[in-house]
Amino acid sequence: MVEELVILSGKGGTGKTSLAASFAVMGEREWILADCDVDAPNLQYLLEPTIEEQHPFSSSAIARIDKDRCDECGLCRTHCRFDSIDSTFEVDDVGCEGCGLCSYVCPRSAIAMQPRLSGYWFRSQTRGGIMLHAQLGFGEGNSGKLVARVKEEARQIAQASPLPRVLVDGPPGVGCPVIAALSGATAALLVAEPSISALGDLERIAEVCAHFQVPAGICINRFDAQPVYSDHIASLAKRLALPILGRIPYDEQFTWALLEGRTIVEGDTNRAGKAVRALWQETVTTLL
Amino acid sequence: MPSIACASGKGGTGKTTVATNLARIMAYERDTHLVDCDVEGPNAHHFFTLESTQRSPVHVPVPHIDLSHCDLCGVCSDACAFHAISVLADTALVFPELCHGCGVCAYICPRNAITERPRTIGSVLEATCDGMAFTGGSLNPGEPMPPPIIQAAKKTARGRDYIIIDASPGSTCATVEAVHGTNFCLLVTEPTPFGLSDLRMAVGMCRRLDVPYGVVINRSDLGDGRVEDYCKEEAIPVLGRFPSDRCIADVYARGALIVDHNSAWEDRFRGLLMALDRLLKREVNHG
Ligand code: SF4
Ligand code: SF4
């Protein structure tokens, strides 16, 4: 069984990636890393991967209309539910979902479905160990499938190790990529920043974890910036029966470390760095 | 009737702060509609006192297989590009969460065994606040597909003089759906390596969608010059540079608007609105 820890936040910008990179460094190469924020893969700025393998990723299709055969009857346009064929019979490749309905309805067989390149995935070496990551093309959909692929590759590599463990930096939100990141996970660490908005975000992501039966714990980041809302988060955690695994203080060191391309746990040990170390210990012992 | 999307390649850059405060300033003088299209993390409503609220469900069509007509031929499951139907030895199953509502299965079933039924995946909330119209979309937890909610939310704002859309962070399907067809996209970023890399993605998305765009650099004093350099190189207009300010974090945390509490910030947002007006005018003249 591969143990899999997913770091999520419900919304972005809560410091999830900075924590994931710190964990990767503290994991002492025992974890296979998977950057599943394929929309904005940022672990690379802290872990400086050397790319060993690059693979194209295409999981869906796109309609192509053969203009020589098309007699512009317009049947495809009336059937398309994604409004993706315009009056000049050009396919809008952003809107096209690749369902193929147009190719079935076309009486002149003028429409073929072609595979579309949605992005790339990579296998790299970093100072935190092997990392799987990906990059989705501009405005491409299918992030959920790319997440599933990255995780699958990470799991396969992990399986070969005596202590098979995968650390996943998850995507923001609660939609398909998050669900893909959570699927089959052992546990989730939810990173929240104290504010009125965070309460709703946290409750939603906790609900998704519960829905997919993934046990979760909470980290309050920048807890001292808004103590009142930190208390609200603590009460919410109690109500949801989720443990609080750590409280990280606000520290501009996070930004400065990022600008230098290092994590908060490398270099001088400061207050925030210590809190991140404690969080990692607590997360591993409580959740796994 | 210009519509302006506020987006950001990554979360936590202050996108919602920009969208909500800009909407407030705009609503002082103009017929304004704020649409929260960040349906996976809808937060804009926290910043206003909403009145006469009305919530309506958003449905998507999903197939229903009438097993008394189905002969388990499997044509539907072969044709479904999203693997949302599985035909077994003795039954046919639909996985609603995987279904994109494309209609292929109902069209193709040789025995007319498939009809489509509405399924609720979330809701939109319509309201007014101090003369401004507001719509917020929300995706039900466990549901994977935000775009239908975003479409429904955007539809409610048709016909207003000014529409401000709070888009979801990122540059994939949900953000695309929100930004698509708007007249301008404000990209809120911060001057860090993360901010720059995500900004590049967001710019790539705007170019692909053919939506004109400009940048607001938030916490502009906390980072380095790479975002500025990038904007200069790419000739991307920077419409605002907002300093990091403890006060804005405090006001945001408790769900209030900084322009209501601090005149320096009110001036900054008025400046942003003026810069935006100039660019919109230019777009209208060129377009
Ligand atoms: S195509 Fe129609 S008859 Fe064939 S398995 Fe599907 S529902 Fe049943
Ligand atoms: S409507 Fe489209 S996506 Fe849904 S089950 Fe039918 S073929 Fe598949």
Coordinates of C-alpha atoms and ligand atoms in Angstrom, one line a residue:
Chain A
M1 CA 0.0 0.0 0.0
V2 CA 1.3 3.4 -1.0
E3 CA 0.8 6.0 1.7
E4 CA -0.3 9.3 0.2
L5 CA -0.5 12.6 1.9
V6 CA -2.2 15.4 0.0
I7 CA -1.9 19.1 0.9
L8 CA -4.9 21.2 0.1
S9 CA -6.3 24.5 0.9
G10 CA -9.7 25.1 -0.7
K11 CA -8.4 28.4 -2.0
G12 CA -4.9 29.2 -3.3
G13 CA -2.3 31.5 -1.7
T14 CA -2.5 30.1 1.8
G15 CA 1.1 29.0 1.7
K16 CA 0.4 25.4 0.7
T17 CA 3.3 25.2 -1.8
S18 CA 5.8 26.7 0.6
L19 CA 4.8 24.1 3.2
A20 CA 4.9 21.3 0.7
A21 CA 8.4 22.2 -0.4
S22 CA 9.5 22.4 3.2
F23 CA 8.0 18.9 3.9
A24 CA 9.8 17.6 0.8
V25 CA 13.1 18.8 2.1
M26 CA 12.4 17.4 5.6
G27 CA 11.2 14.1 4.1
E28 CA 14.8 13.3 3.4
R29 CA 14.2 11.8 -0.1
E30 CA 11.9 9.2 1.4
W31 CA 8.9 10.6 -0.3
I32 CA 8.0 10.7 -4.0
L33 CA 6.8 14.2 -4.6
A34 CA 3.9 15.0 -6.9
D35 CA 3.0 18.6 -7.8
C36 CA -0.6 18.2 -8.7
D37 CA -1.3 21.9 -9.0
V38 CA -0.9 21.4 -12.8
D39 CA -2.5 24.7 -13.4
A40 CA 0.2 26.6 -11.5
P41 CA 3.0 24.2 -10.8
N42 CA 5.1 26.1 -8.3
L43 CA 7.0 23.5 -6.4
Q44 CA 9.7 23.8 -9.0
Y45 CA 10.6 27.3 -7.9
L46 CA 11.6 26.0 -4.5
L47 CA 13.0 22.6 -5.4
E48 CA 14.7 23.4 -8.7
P49 CA 14.1 20.1 -10.5
T50 CA 16.4 18.7 -13.1
I51 CA 14.0 17.2 -15.6
E52 CA 14.9 13.6 -16.5
E53 CA 11.8 12.7 -18.6
Q54 CA 9.2 14.7 -20.4
H55 CA 6.0 13.2 -21.8
P56 CA 3.2 14.8 -23.9
F57 CA -0.2 14.4 -22.3
S58 CA -3.4 14.2 -24.3
S59 CA -6.5 12.8 -22.9
S60 CA -9.3 14.3 -24.9
A61 CA -10.2 15.0 -28.5
I62 CA -11.1 18.0 -30.6
A63 CA -13.4 18.1 -33.6
R64 CA -11.8 18.9 -37.0
I65 CA -14.1 19.7 -39.9
D66 CA -13.0 18.7 -43.4
K67 CA -14.0 21.8 -45.4
D68 CA -14.0 19.8 -48.7
R69 CA -16.7 17.5 -47.5
C70 CA -18.7 20.0 -45.4
D71 CA -21.7 21.5 -47.2
E72 CA -22.5 23.8 -44.3
C73 CA -25.9 22.2 -43.5
G74 CA -25.4 23.5 -39.9
L75 CA -26.6 20.3 -38.1
C76 CA -23.4 20.2 -36.0
R77 CA -24.0 23.8 -34.9
T78 CA -27.5 23.1 -33.7
H79 CA -26.5 20.0 -31.8
C80 CA -23.3 21.2 -30.2
R81 CA -24.1 21.9 -26.5
F82 CA -20.9 23.8 -26.0
D83 CA -21.5 26.4 -28.7
S84 CA -18.2 25.6 -30.2
I85 CA -18.8 25.7 -33.9
D86 CA -19.1 29.2 -35.4
S87 CA -21.0 30.4 -38.4
T88 CA -18.0 29.9 -40.6
F89 CA -17.7 26.3 -39.4
E90 CA -14.6 26.8 -37.5
V91 CA -14.3 24.8 -34.2
D92 CA -13.6 26.9 -31.1
D93 CA -10.8 24.8 -29.7
V94 CA -11.2 26.4 -26.2
G95 CA -14.8 25.6 -26.0
C96 CA -14.8 22.2 -27.6
E97 CA -15.1 19.4 -25.0
G98 CA -14.3 16.7 -27.4
C99 CA -17.6 14.8 -26.9
G100 CA -17.9 13.9 -30.6
L101 CA -21.6 14.6 -31.0
C102 CA -20.9 16.7 -34.1
S103 CA -19.1 13.8 -35.7
Y104 CA -22.1 11.5 -35.1
V105 CA -24.7 13.9 -36.5
C106 CA -22.8 15.1 -39.6
P107 CA -24.6 13.6 -42.6
R108 CA -21.5 13.9 -44.8
S109 CA -19.0 12.4 -42.4
A110 CA -17.0 15.6 -42.6
I111 CA -16.0 15.7 -38.9
A112 CA -13.3 13.7 -37.4
M113 CA -12.2 13.7 -33.7
Q114 CA -8.5 14.2 -33.2
P115 CA -6.4 13.8 -30.1
R116 CA -5.5 17.1 -28.5
L117 CA -2.4 17.9 -26.7
S118 CA -3.3 19.3 -23.3
G119 CA 0.1 19.6 -21.7
Y120 CA 3.2 17.7 -20.5
W121 CA 4.2 15.8 -17.5
F122 CA 7.7 15.4 -16.2
R123 CA 9.8 13.2 -13.9
S124 CA 12.6 15.1 -12.2
Q125 CA 15.3 15.0 -9.6
T126 CA 15.2 17.5 -6.8
R127 CA 17.0 17.9 -3.5
G128 CA 13.9 16.6 -1.9
G129 CA 13.9 13.4 -4.0
I130 CA 12.1 12.4 -7.2
M131 CA 9.4 14.7 -8.2
L132 CA 6.5 14.2 -10.7
H133 CA 5.1 17.4 -12.1
A134 CA 3.2 18.7 -15.1
Q135 CA 2.2 21.7 -17.0
L136 CA -1.2 22.2 -18.6
G137 CA -1.4 24.2 -21.8
F138 CA -2.8 27.8 -21.7
G139 CA -6.5 27.6 -21.1
E140 CA -6.7 23.8 -21.4
G141 CA -9.2 21.7 -19.5
N142 CA -8.7 18.2 -18.3
S143 CA -6.6 19.2 -15.3
G144 CA -8.2 16.4 -13.4
K145 CA -7.0 13.8 -15.8
L146 CA -3.5 15.2 -15.8
V147 CA -3.5 15.2 -11.9
A148 CA -4.6 11.5 -12.0
R149 CA -1.7 10.8 -14.4
V150 CA 0.9 12.6 -12.2
K151 CA -0.3 10.7 -9.1
E152 CA -0.3 7.4 -10.9
E153 CA 3.3 7.8 -12.1
A154 CA 4.3 8.9 -8.6
R155 CA 2.6 5.9 -7.0
Q156 CA 4.3 3.5 -9.4
I157 CA 7.7 4.8 -8.5
A158 CA 6.9 4.8 -4.8
Q159 CA 5.8 1.2 -5.0
A160 CA 9.4 0.1 -5.7
S161 CA 10.6 1.6 -2.4
P162 CA 10.5 -0.2 1.0
L163 CA 8.5 2.7 2.5
P164 CA 6.2 3.7 -0.3
R165 CA 5.1 7.3 0.3
V166 CA 3.8 10.0 -1.9
L167 CA 3.6 13.7 -0.9
V168 CA 1.1 15.6 -3.1
D169 CA 0.9 19.4 -3.4
G170 CA -2.7 19.6 -4.4
P171 CA -4.6 22.1 -6.6
P172 CA -6.8 24.9 -5.2
G173 CA -10.5 24.8 -5.3
V174 CA -12.9 21.9 -4.8
G175 CA -13.5 20.8 -8.4
C176 CA -12.3 18.0 -10.6
P177 CA -8.5 18.4 -10.1
V178 CA -9.0 18.4 -6.3
I179 CA -11.2 15.3 -6.5
A180 CA -8.5 13.6 -8.6
A181 CA -5.8 14.6 -6.1
L182 CA -7.9 13.2 -3.2
S183 CA -8.8 10.0 -4.9
G184 CA -7.1 7.1 -3.1
A185 CA -5.2 9.3 -0.7
T186 CA -4.4 8.2 2.8
A187 CA -4.8 11.6 4.4
A188 CA -5.1 15.3 3.7
L189 CA -3.6 18.3 5.4
L190 CA -5.8 21.4 4.9
V191 CA -4.0 24.7 5.1
A192 CA -6.1 27.6 6.1
E193 CA -5.3 31.3 6.6
P194 CA -7.5 33.1 9.2
S195 CA -10.2 35.3 7.6
I196 CA -13.9 35.2 7.2
S197 CA -13.5 33.8 3.7
A198 CA -11.2 31.0 4.9
L199 CA -13.9 29.6 7.2
G200 CA -16.2 28.9 4.2
D201 CA -13.2 27.6 2.1
L202 CA -12.1 25.3 4.9
E203 CA -15.6 23.9 5.5
R204 CA -16.0 23.2 1.8
I205 CA -12.7 21.4 1.4
A206 CA -13.3 19.4 4.6
E207 CA -16.7 18.4 3.2
V208 CA -15.1 17.1 0.1
C209 CA -12.5 15.1 2.1
A210 CA -15.4 13.6 4.1
H211 CA -17.3 12.9 0.9
F212 CA -14.3 10.8 -0.4
Q213 CA -13.6 9.4 3.1
V214 CA -10.1 10.8 3.4
P215 CA -9.1 11.7 7.0
A216 CA -7.9 15.3 7.3
G217 CA -6.1 17.6 9.7
I218 CA -5.7 21.4 9.7
C219 CA -2.8 23.8 9.7
I220 CA -3.5 27.4 10.5
N221 CA -1.0 29.5 8.5
R222 CA -0.2 33.1 9.6
F223 CA -2.3 32.4 12.7
D224 CA -1.1 35.4 14.6
A225 CA -2.0 37.9 11.8
Q226 CA -5.7 37.5 12.6
P227 CA -6.0 35.9 16.1
V228 CA -9.8 36.3 16.2
Y229 CA -10.3 34.3 13.0
S230 CA -7.7 31.8 14.1
D231 CA -10.0 31.1 17.0
H232 CA -12.9 30.8 14.7
I233 CA -11.0 28.3 12.6
A234 CA -10.2 26.4 15.8
S235 CA -13.9 26.2 16.7
L236 CA -14.8 25.1 13.2
A237 CA -12.1 22.4 13.5
K238 CA -13.7 21.2 16.7
R239 CA -17.2 21.2 15.1
L240 CA -15.8 19.2 12.1
A241 CA -13.9 16.9 14.5
L242 CA -10.6 17.6 12.7
P243 CA -7.3 17.9 14.6
I244 CA -5.2 21.1 14.4
L245 CA -1.8 19.9 13.5
G246 CA 0.1 23.1 13.6
R247 CA 0.0 26.9 13.8
I248 CA 2.5 28.8 11.7
P249 CA 3.3 32.4 12.6
Y250 CA 3.2 35.2 10.0
D251 CA 6.8 35.7 8.8
E252 CA 8.1 37.7 5.8
Q253 CA 10.9 35.1 5.8
F254 CA 8.6 33.0 3.7
T255 CA 8.6 35.6 0.9
W256 CA 12.4 36.2 1.2
A257 CA 13.1 32.5 1.2
L258 CA 11.0 32.1 -1.9
L259 CA 12.9 34.9 -3.7
E260 CA 16.1 33.0 -2.9
G261 CA 14.6 29.8 -4.1
R262 CA 14.9 28.0 -0.8
T263 CA 12.4 26.7 1.8
I264 CA 11.8 28.2 5.2
V265 CA 13.4 25.1 6.9
E266 CA 16.7 25.6 5.1
G267 CA 19.1 28.2 6.4
D268 CA 18.8 29.9 9.8
T269 CA 16.2 28.3 12.0
N270 CA 13.7 31.0 12.8
R271 CA 10.4 30.9 14.6
A272 CA 8.4 30.1 11.5
G273 CA 10.9 27.4 10.4
K274 CA 10.5 25.7 13.8
A275 CA 6.8 25.8 13.6
V276 CA 6.9 24.2 10.1
R277 CA 9.2 21.4 11.5
A278 CA 6.8 20.8 14.4
L279 CA 3.8 20.7 11.9
W280 CA 5.6 18.1 9.8
Q281 CA 6.2 15.9 12.8
E282 CA 2.7 16.2 14.0
T283 CA 1.2 15.6 10.5
V284 CA 3.2 12.4 10.0
T285 CA 2.5 11.0 13.4
T286 CA -1.2 11.9 13.6
L287 CA -2.4 11.4 10.0
L288 CA -0.3 8.4 8.8
Chain B
M1 CA -21.8 47.4 -21.5
P2 CA -18.2 46.5 -20.7
S3 CA -17.6 43.5 -18.6
I4 CA -14.3 43.3 -16.6
A5 CA -13.0 40.0 -15.2
C6 CA -10.7 40.0 -12.2
A7 CA -8.5 36.9 -12.4
S8 CA -5.1 35.7 -11.2
G9 CA -2.9 32.8 -12.2
K10 CA -2.7 31.8 -8.5
G11 CA -4.9 32.2 -5.5
G12 CA -4.3 34.5 -2.6
T13 CA -3.0 37.4 -4.6
G14 CA -5.9 39.7 -3.7
K15 CA -8.1 39.1 -6.7
T16 CA -11.3 39.2 -4.6
T17 CA -10.2 42.3 -2.8
V18 CA -9.7 44.0 -6.1
A19 CA -13.0 42.8 -7.6
T20 CA -15.1 43.8 -4.6
N21 CA -13.5 47.2 -3.9
L22 CA -13.5 48.1 -7.6
A23 CA -17.2 47.1 -7.8
R24 CA -18.0 49.3 -4.8
I25 CA -16.2 52.4 -6.3
M26 CA -17.8 51.8 -9.6
A27 CA -21.3 51.4 -8.1
Y28 CA -21.1 54.9 -6.6
E29 CA -21.8 56.4 -10.0
R30 CA -22.6 53.6 -12.4
D31 CA -25.1 50.8 -12.9
T32 CA -22.9 47.9 -11.7
H33 CA -23.3 44.2 -11.4
L34 CA -20.7 42.1 -9.5
V35 CA -20.7 38.4 -10.4
D36 CA -18.8 36.0 -8.2
C37 CA -17.6 33.3 -10.7
D38 CA -15.1 31.8 -8.2
V39 CA -17.7 29.1 -7.7
E40 CA -15.3 26.7 -6.0
G41 CA -14.5 29.3 -3.3
P42 CA -17.2 32.0 -3.5
N43 CA -16.2 34.7 -1.1
A44 CA -17.3 38.0 -2.6
H45 CA -20.6 38.0 -0.7
H46 CA -18.8 38.3 2.6
F47 CA -18.0 41.9 1.7
F48 CA -21.5 43.2 1.2
T49 CA -24.8 43.4 3.0
L50 CA -27.0 41.6 0.6
E51 CA -30.7 42.3 0.3
S52 CA -33.6 40.6 -1.4
T53 CA -31.6 37.5 -1.9
Q54 CA -32.9 34.8 -4.1
R55 CA -31.2 31.4 -4.6
S56 CA -31.9 29.2 -7.6
P57 CA -30.5 25.8 -8.4
V58 CA -28.3 25.1 -11.4
H59 CA -29.0 21.9 -13.3
V60 CA -27.1 19.9 -15.9
P61 CA -28.7 17.2 -18.0
V62 CA -27.7 13.6 -17.2
P63 CA -28.8 10.5 -19.0
H64 CA -31.3 8.2 -17.5
I65 CA -31.3 4.7 -19.0
D66 CA -34.7 2.9 -19.2
L67 CA -33.6 -0.7 -18.5
S68 CA -36.9 -2.0 -19.9
H69 CA -35.8 -0.7 -23.3
C70 CA -32.1 -1.2 -23.1
D71 CA -30.6 -4.4 -24.6
L72 CA -27.2 -3.7 -23.1
C73 CA -25.6 -3.4 -26.5
G74 CA -22.9 -1.0 -25.1
V75 CA -23.0 1.5 -27.9
C76 CA -23.6 4.4 -25.5
S77 CA -20.6 3.5 -23.2
D78 CA -18.3 3.1 -26.3
A79 CA -19.4 6.5 -27.6
C80 CA -19.2 8.4 -24.3
A81 CA -15.9 10.3 -24.4
F82 CA -15.9 10.8 -20.7
H83 CA -16.4 7.2 -19.5
A84 CA -19.6 8.2 -17.7
I85 CA -21.5 5.0 -18.7
S86 CA -20.7 1.5 -17.9
V87 CA -22.6 -1.4 -19.5
L88 CA -22.3 -4.6 -17.5
A89 CA -23.6 -8.1 -18.2
D90 CA -27.0 -7.4 -16.6
T91 CA -27.3 -3.6 -16.2
A92 CA -26.1 -0.2 -17.5
L93 CA -24.8 2.3 -15.0
V94 CA -24.4 6.1 -15.4
F95 CA -21.8 8.0 -13.3
P96 CA -23.3 11.4 -13.1
E97 CA -20.2 13.2 -11.8
L98 CA -18.2 12.2 -14.9
C99 CA -21.0 13.2 -17.3
H100 CA -20.4 16.4 -19.3
G101 CA -24.0 16.5 -20.4
C102 CA -23.0 16.4 -24.1
G103 CA -26.0 14.4 -25.3
V104 CA -24.1 11.8 -27.3
C105 CA -25.5 8.8 -25.6
A106 CA -29.1 9.8 -25.9
Y107 CA -28.5 10.6 -29.6
I108 CA -26.7 7.4 -30.4
C109 CA -28.7 4.8 -28.5
P110 CA -30.3 2.5 -31.1
R111 CA -33.2 1.6 -28.9
N112 CA -34.1 5.0 -27.6
A113 CA -33.5 3.9 -24.1
I114 CA -31.9 7.1 -22.9
T115 CA -33.6 10.3 -21.8
E116 CA -32.0 13.2 -20.1
R117 CA -33.0 14.5 -16.7
P118 CA -31.9 17.6 -14.9
R119 CA -29.4 17.1 -12.0
T120 CA -28.6 19.9 -9.5
I121 CA -24.8 20.6 -9.2
G122 CA -24.9 24.0 -7.4
S123 CA -26.8 27.2 -7.3
V124 CA -26.7 30.9 -8.0
L125 CA -27.6 33.6 -5.5
E126 CA -29.0 36.9 -6.8
A127 CA -29.2 39.9 -4.6
T128 CA -28.8 43.7 -4.4
C129 CA -26.7 45.7 -2.1
D130 CA -26.6 49.5 -1.8
G131 CA -27.9 49.8 -5.4
M132 CA -25.4 47.4 -6.8
A133 CA -26.6 44.1 -8.3
F134 CA -24.8 40.9 -7.1
T135 CA -24.8 37.3 -8.3
G136 CA -22.8 34.6 -6.7
G137 CA -22.4 31.1 -8.1
S138 CA -21.6 28.1 -5.9
L139 CA -20.7 24.6 -6.7
N140 CA -21.9 21.8 -4.4
P141 CA -19.1 20.0 -2.6
G142 CA -18.1 16.8 -4.4
E143 CA -19.2 18.1 -7.8
P144 CA -16.3 18.3 -10.2
M145 CA -17.6 20.7 -12.9
P146 CA -17.8 24.4 -12.3
P147 CA -18.5 25.7 -15.9
P148 CA -22.3 25.3 -16.0
I149 CA -22.6 27.4 -12.7
I150 CA -20.3 30.0 -14.1
Q151 CA -22.4 30.3 -17.3
A152 CA -25.6 30.6 -15.2
A153 CA -24.1 33.2 -13.0
K154 CA -22.8 35.3 -15.9
K155 CA -26.2 35.1 -17.6
T156 CA -27.9 36.9 -14.7
A157 CA -25.8 40.0 -15.4
R158 CA -26.7 40.7 -19.0
G159 CA -27.8 44.2 -19.8
R160 CA -26.0 46.0 -17.0
D161 CA -23.8 49.1 -17.8
Y162 CA -20.8 47.6 -16.0
I163 CA -20.2 44.0 -15.0
I164 CA -17.3 42.9 -12.8
I165 CA -16.6 39.3 -12.7
D166 CA -14.5 37.7 -9.9
A167 CA -13.0 34.7 -11.8
S168 CA -11.6 31.6 -10.1
P169 CA -7.8 31.6 -9.8
G170 CA -5.8 29.6 -12.3
S171 CA -5.9 29.4 -16.1
T172 CA -7.9 26.3 -16.9
C173 CA -11.5 25.5 -17.6
A174 CA -13.3 27.4 -14.8
T175 CA -11.2 30.5 -15.3
V176 CA -11.5 30.3 -19.1
E177 CA -15.3 30.1 -18.7
A178 CA -15.4 33.2 -16.5
V179 CA -13.0 35.3 -18.6
H180 CA -14.3 34.2 -22.0
G181 CA -16.3 36.9 -23.8
T182 CA -15.4 39.7 -21.3
N183 CA -14.1 43.1 -22.6
F184 CA -11.1 43.2 -20.3
C185 CA -9.3 41.1 -17.8
L186 CA -7.5 42.5 -14.8
L187 CA -4.8 40.1 -13.7
V188 CA -3.9 40.5 -10.1
T189 CA -0.4 39.2 -9.2
E190 CA 2.4 39.7 -6.7
P191 CA 6.1 40.2 -7.4
T192 CA 7.4 36.8 -6.5
P193 CA 8.6 33.8 -8.6
F194 CA 5.2 32.2 -8.0
G195 CA 3.4 35.3 -9.0
L196 CA 5.4 35.7 -12.2
S197 CA 5.0 32.1 -13.3
D198 CA 1.3 32.2 -12.7
L199 CA 1.0 35.5 -14.4
R200 CA 2.6 34.1 -17.5
M201 CA 0.0 31.4 -17.6
A202 CA -2.8 33.8 -17.1
V203 CA -1.5 36.1 -19.9
G204 CA -1.3 33.0 -22.2
M205 CA -4.9 32.3 -21.4
C206 CA -6.0 35.9 -22.2
R207 CA -4.1 35.9 -25.4
R208 CA -5.7 32.6 -26.4
L209 CA -9.2 33.9 -25.5
D210 CA -8.4 37.2 -27.3
V211 CA -9.4 39.2 -24.2
P212 CA -7.4 42.4 -23.6
Y213 CA -5.7 42.4 -20.3
G214 CA -3.7 44.5 -17.8
V215 CA -1.9 43.8 -14.5
V216 CA -2.4 44.9 -10.9
I217 CA 0.7 44.2 -8.8
N218 CA -0.4 43.6 -5.2
R219 CA 2.0 43.8 -2.3
S220 CA 4.3 45.5 -4.8
D221 CA 6.9 46.4 -2.2
L222 CA 7.3 42.8 -1.0
G223 CA 9.3 40.9 -3.6
D224 CA 11.6 41.7 -6.5
G225 CA 11.4 43.4 -9.9
R226 CA 10.8 40.4 -12.1
V227 CA 7.1 41.0 -12.6
E228 CA 7.7 44.6 -13.6
D229 CA 10.5 43.6 -16.0
Y230 CA 8.2 41.0 -17.6
C231 CA 5.4 43.5 -18.0
K232 CA 7.8 45.9 -19.6
E233 CA 9.2 43.4 -22.0
E234 CA 5.8 42.2 -23.0
A235 CA 4.3 45.7 -23.2
I236 CA 1.6 44.7 -20.7
P237 CA -0.1 47.7 -19.0
V238 CA 0.3 47.9 -15.3
L239 CA -2.9 49.5 -14.0
G240 CA -2.1 49.6 -10.3
R241 CA 0.7 48.9 -7.8
F242 CA -0.7 48.3 -4.3
P243 CA 1.6 48.3 -1.3
S244 CA 1.5 45.6 1.3
D245 CA -0.6 47.0 4.2
R246 CA -1.5 45.4 7.4
C247 CA -4.7 47.4 7.4
I248 CA -6.0 45.8 4.2
A249 CA -5.4 42.3 5.6
D250 CA -7.4 43.2 8.8
V251 CA -10.3 44.6 6.9
Y252 CA -10.3 41.7 4.5
A253 CA -10.2 39.2 7.3
R254 CA -13.4 40.5 8.9
G255 CA -15.2 40.8 5.6
A256 CA -15.2 44.5 5.0
L257 CA -14.2 46.7 2.1
I258 CA -11.0 48.8 2.4
V259 CA -12.4 51.6 0.3
D260 CA -15.1 52.1 2.9
H261 CA -12.6 52.5 5.7
N262 CA -9.5 54.2 4.4
S263 CA -9.3 57.2 2.1
A264 CA -5.8 56.3 0.8
W265 CA -7.1 53.0 -0.5
E266 CA -10.2 54.7 -1.9
D267 CA -7.9 56.9 -3.9
R268 CA -5.9 53.9 -5.1
F269 CA -9.1 52.2 -6.3
R270 CA -10.3 55.4 -8.0
G271 CA -6.9 55.5 -9.7
L272 CA -7.4 51.9 -10.8
L273 CA -10.8 52.7 -12.2
M274 CA -9.5 55.7 -14.2
A275 CA -6.7 53.6 -15.6
L276 CA -9.2 50.9 -16.5
D277 CA -11.6 53.5 -18.2
R278 CA -8.7 54.8 -20.3
L279 CA -7.8 51.3 -21.5
L280 CA -11.4 50.3 -22.1
K281 CA -11.9 53.4 -24.2
R282 CA -8.8 52.6 -26.2
E283 CA -10.1 49.0 -26.8
V284 CA -13.5 50.4 -28.0
N285 CA -11.8 52.8 -30.4
H286 CA -9.5 50.1 -31.8
G287 CA -12.1 47.3 -31.7
Ligands
SF4_1 S1 -26.9 2.2 -26.3 FE1 -29.0 2.1 -25.5 S2 -29.5 -0.1 -25.6 FE2 -27.3 0.1 -25.9 S3 -26.5 -0.2 -23.8 FE3 -26.7 2.0 -24.1 S4 -28.8 2.5 -23.3 FE4 -28.7 0.3 -23.6
SF4_2 S1 -24.4 12.9 -22.0 FE1 -22.3 12.7 -22.9 S2 -21.0 12.7 -21.2 FE2 -23.0 12.2 -20.3 S3 -23.1 10.0 -20.3 FE3 -24.0 10.7 -22.3 S4 -22.3 10.6 -23.7 FE4 -21.4 10.5 -21.7

